[in-house]
Amino acid sequence: MMAQANPKLALRPYLPADALMLAEIFRASIEELTAEDYNEAQRGVWAAAADDEAAFGNRLGQGLTLIATLGGSPVGFVSLKGTEELDLLYVHPAVAGQGIGAMLSDAVERLAASRGTARLLVDASDTARGFFEHRGFVAQRRNTVLRGDEWLATTTMEKKLTPQATTPKGSAS
């Protein structure tokens, strides 16, 4: 029997060497998945946030960033800023709709809840709003964000978390 790489999805932590690949996922996701909700100029200024690789990598490194891999290759990522702000959640267009975003969101929700965080907040794009609503996030307010010369609409959304109880060492479950 020959050894074969595991093609299944996995999660791993962000490493500084991932910045370039995650910037590519970020830009591709914006360009290909948000065209129904944002015009070309809006998508361009939004995607430009990853043009400075060092600054983008620094943003990813400031929070808890997890990477979803498929067969060992990055296909999506999520970043938690502080204790309760879901800052970035992007999936490569080639694998969109296959549960990768849900896996990333679940992981961050579990981690935040295990740390005692009572809620998660996200400024969701119009494209991502339905994804977050489906996951139990509730709209709090509409926003307009200026990027370059373009205004982008987002919705601040909140999800209440139930803190997860931990089993003391030596206890039977």
Tab-separated table of C-alpha atoms in Angstrom:
chain	number	residue	atom	x	y	z
A	1	MET	CA	0.000	0.000	0.000
A	2	MET	CA	1.338	3.428	-0.904
A	3	ALA	CA	1.262	6.374	1.468
A	4	GLN	CA	-1.001	9.178	0.354
A	5	ALA	CA	-1.504	12.727	1.630
A	6	ASN	CA	-4.725	13.168	3.554
A	7	PRO	CA	-7.050	15.225	1.334
A	8	LYS	CA	-9.335	16.093	4.252
A	9	LEU	CA	-9.864	19.519	5.723
A	10	ALA	CA	-7.705	20.525	8.644
A	11	LEU	CA	-7.030	23.614	10.747
A	12	ARG	CA	-3.701	25.020	11.767
A	13	PRO	CA	-2.418	28.270	13.247
A	14	TYR	CA	-1.179	31.154	11.115
A	15	LEU	CA	2.545	31.483	10.489
A	16	PRO	CA	4.187	34.669	9.107
A	17	ALA	CA	5.203	32.744	5.969
A	18	ASP	CA	1.459	32.340	5.164
A	19	ALA	CA	0.868	36.071	4.577
A	20	LEU	CA	1.346	36.011	0.791
A	21	MET	CA	-0.948	32.997	0.249
A	22	LEU	CA	-3.638	34.415	2.543
A	23	ALA	CA	-3.439	37.772	0.749
A	24	GLU	CA	-4.116	35.909	-2.512
A	25	ILE	CA	-7.122	34.122	-0.960
A	26	PHE	CA	-8.372	37.455	0.418
A	27	ARG	CA	-8.160	39.201	-2.973
A	28	ALA	CA	-9.627	36.282	-4.959
A	29	SER	CA	-12.519	35.943	-2.539
A	30	ILE	CA	-13.393	39.633	-2.788
A	31	GLU	CA	-13.011	39.779	-6.554
A	32	GLU	CA	-14.945	36.616	-7.370
A	33	LEU	CA	-17.527	36.246	-4.611
A	34	THR	CA	-18.756	39.789	-3.930
A	35	ALA	CA	-19.503	41.071	-7.470
A	36	GLU	CA	-23.286	40.949	-6.934
A	37	ASP	CA	-23.085	43.269	-3.942
A	38	TYR	CA	-20.141	45.585	-4.677
A	39	ASN	CA	-19.026	47.287	-7.893
A	40	GLU	CA	-15.571	46.936	-9.441
A	41	ALA	CA	-14.171	50.091	-7.828
A	42	GLN	CA	-15.439	49.027	-4.387
A	43	ARG	CA	-13.962	45.550	-4.767
A	44	GLY	CA	-10.673	47.055	-5.915
A	45	VAL	CA	-10.183	49.296	-2.884
A	46	TRP	CA	-11.326	46.522	-0.532
A	47	ALA	CA	-8.889	43.994	-2.022
A	48	ALA	CA	-6.090	46.589	-1.918
A	49	ALA	CA	-5.972	46.101	1.871
A	50	ALA	CA	-3.726	43.095	1.123
A	51	ASP	CA	-1.377	44.905	-1.279
A	52	ASP	CA	1.084	45.715	1.509
A	53	GLU	CA	2.031	42.152	2.432
A	54	ALA	CA	3.913	43.191	5.585
A	55	ALA	CA	0.957	45.205	6.913
A	56	PHE	CA	-1.494	42.431	5.989
A	57	GLY	CA	0.721	39.838	7.695
A	58	ASN	CA	0.970	42.069	10.747
A	59	ARG	CA	-2.837	42.326	10.876
A	60	LEU	CA	-3.119	38.533	10.741
A	61	GLY	CA	-0.452	38.128	13.406
A	62	GLN	CA	-2.082	40.579	15.820
A	63	GLY	CA	-4.999	38.286	16.561
A	64	LEU	CA	-5.722	34.593	16.636
A	65	THR	CA	-5.648	33.501	12.995
A	66	LEU	CA	-6.525	29.972	11.926
A	67	ILE	CA	-5.996	28.548	8.451
A	68	ALA	CA	-8.162	25.887	6.834
A	69	THR	CA	-6.164	23.515	4.667
A	70	LEU	CA	-7.281	20.996	2.090
A	71	GLY	CA	-4.656	18.396	1.320
A	72	GLY	CA	-2.172	20.585	3.195
A	73	SER	CA	-2.802	23.707	1.084
A	74	PRO	CA	-4.438	26.824	2.581
A	75	VAL	CA	-7.974	27.382	1.272
A	76	GLY	CA	-9.392	29.812	3.846
A	77	PHE	CA	-8.706	31.664	7.052
A	78	VAL	CA	-10.340	33.359	10.006
A	79	SER	CA	-8.914	35.956	12.360
A	80	LEU	CA	-10.180	36.869	15.816
A	81	LYS	CA	-9.178	40.363	16.910
A	82	GLY	CA	-9.142	40.826	20.664
A	83	THR	CA	-11.513	38.530	22.495
A	84	GLU	CA	-14.737	39.069	20.587
A	85	GLU	CA	-14.232	40.610	17.140
A	86	LEU	CA	-14.269	38.279	14.154
A	87	ASP	CA	-12.013	40.458	11.986
A	88	LEU	CA	-11.491	38.385	8.822
A	89	LEU	CA	-13.155	35.282	7.382
A	90	TYR	CA	-12.288	34.455	3.777
A	91	VAL	CA	-12.456	31.292	1.686
A	92	HIS	CA	-10.933	30.758	-1.748
A	93	PRO	CA	-13.660	30.936	-4.445
A	94	ALA	CA	-12.717	27.484	-5.785
A	95	VAL	CA	-13.923	25.887	-2.531
A	96	ALA	CA	-16.685	28.323	-1.508
A	97	GLY	CA	-19.878	26.637	-0.338
A	98	GLN	CA	-18.116	23.447	0.792
A	99	GLY	CA	-18.302	24.056	4.549
A	100	ILE	CA	-14.876	25.621	4.998
A	101	GLY	CA	-16.221	28.955	6.224
A	102	ALA	CA	-18.512	27.124	8.655
A	103	MET	CA	-15.575	25.063	9.943
A	104	LEU	CA	-13.514	28.218	10.508
A	105	SER	CA	-16.403	30.024	12.186
A	106	ASP	CA	-17.153	27.016	14.422
A	107	ALA	CA	-13.521	26.849	15.523
A	108	VAL	CA	-13.402	30.522	16.496
A	109	GLU	CA	-16.763	30.293	18.271
A	110	ARG	CA	-15.583	27.286	20.309
A	111	LEU	CA	-12.268	28.920	21.178
A	112	ALA	CA	-13.921	32.188	22.198
A	113	ALA	CA	-16.553	30.383	24.297
A	114	SER	CA	-13.893	28.270	26.010
A	115	ARG	CA	-12.148	31.511	26.992
A	116	GLY	CA	-15.357	32.826	28.557
A	117	THR	CA	-16.218	35.289	25.793
A	118	ALA	CA	-19.932	36.129	25.977
A	119	ARG	CA	-20.382	37.252	22.366
A	120	LEU	CA	-18.774	37.576	18.966
A	121	LEU	CA	-19.088	40.642	16.765
A	122	VAL	CA	-18.484	40.884	13.031
A	123	ASP	CA	-18.779	43.675	10.485
A	124	ALA	CA	-20.190	41.516	7.706
A	125	SER	CA	-20.141	42.467	4.066
A	126	ASP	CA	-23.486	42.364	2.277
A	127	THR	CA	-22.240	39.167	0.609
A	128	ALA	CA	-21.429	37.469	3.939
A	129	ARG	CA	-24.469	38.675	5.869
A	130	GLY	CA	-26.604	35.627	5.009
A	131	PHE	CA	-23.779	33.277	6.051
A	132	PHE	CA	-23.586	34.910	9.472
A	133	GLU	CA	-27.380	35.081	9.892
A	134	HIS	CA	-27.546	31.346	9.186
A	135	ARG	CA	-24.966	30.851	11.969
A	136	GLY	CA	-27.045	32.739	14.547
A	137	PHE	CA	-25.582	36.229	14.253
A	138	VAL	CA	-28.114	39.052	14.591
A	139	ALA	CA	-27.820	42.399	12.802
A	140	GLN	CA	-27.157	45.331	15.151
A	141	ARG	CA	-26.569	48.256	12.764
A	142	ARG	CA	-25.700	49.190	9.176
A	143	ASN	CA	-22.379	50.873	8.465
A	144	THR	CA	-20.739	52.693	5.620
A	145	VAL	CA	-16.962	52.425	5.566
A	146	LEU	CA	-14.738	54.668	3.455
A	147	ARG	CA	-11.931	52.812	1.640
A	148	GLY	CA	-9.965	55.069	-0.676
A	149	ASP	CA	-12.606	57.045	-2.572
A	150	GLU	CA	-15.264	54.348	-2.224
A	151	TRP	CA	-17.959	53.695	0.364
A	152	LEU	CA	-18.603	50.077	1.338
A	153	ALA	CA	-21.722	48.929	3.170
A	154	THR	CA	-21.390	46.454	6.046
A	155	THR	CA	-23.589	45.255	8.885
A	156	THR	CA	-22.356	44.892	12.443
A	157	MET	CA	-23.686	41.562	13.703
A	158	GLU	CA	-23.577	39.874	17.084
A	159	LYS	CA	-23.796	36.292	18.268
A	160	LYS	CA	-24.264	35.416	21.935
A	161	LEU	CA	-22.016	32.584	23.028
A	162	THR	CA	-22.617	30.054	25.760
A	163	PRO	CA	-19.437	29.679	27.793
A	164	GLN	CA	-18.230	26.094	27.655
A	165	ALA	CA	-17.700	24.301	30.918
A	166	THR	CA	-14.368	22.631	31.371
A	167	THR	CA	-13.998	19.286	33.102
A	168	PRO	CA	-11.519	19.456	36.031
A	169	LYS	CA	-8.500	17.170	35.725
A	170	GLY	CA	-9.076	13.762	37.209
A	171	SER	CA	-12.857	13.958	36.784
A	172	ALA	CA	-14.779	11.397	34.840
A	173	SER	CA	-16.863	12.725	31.990
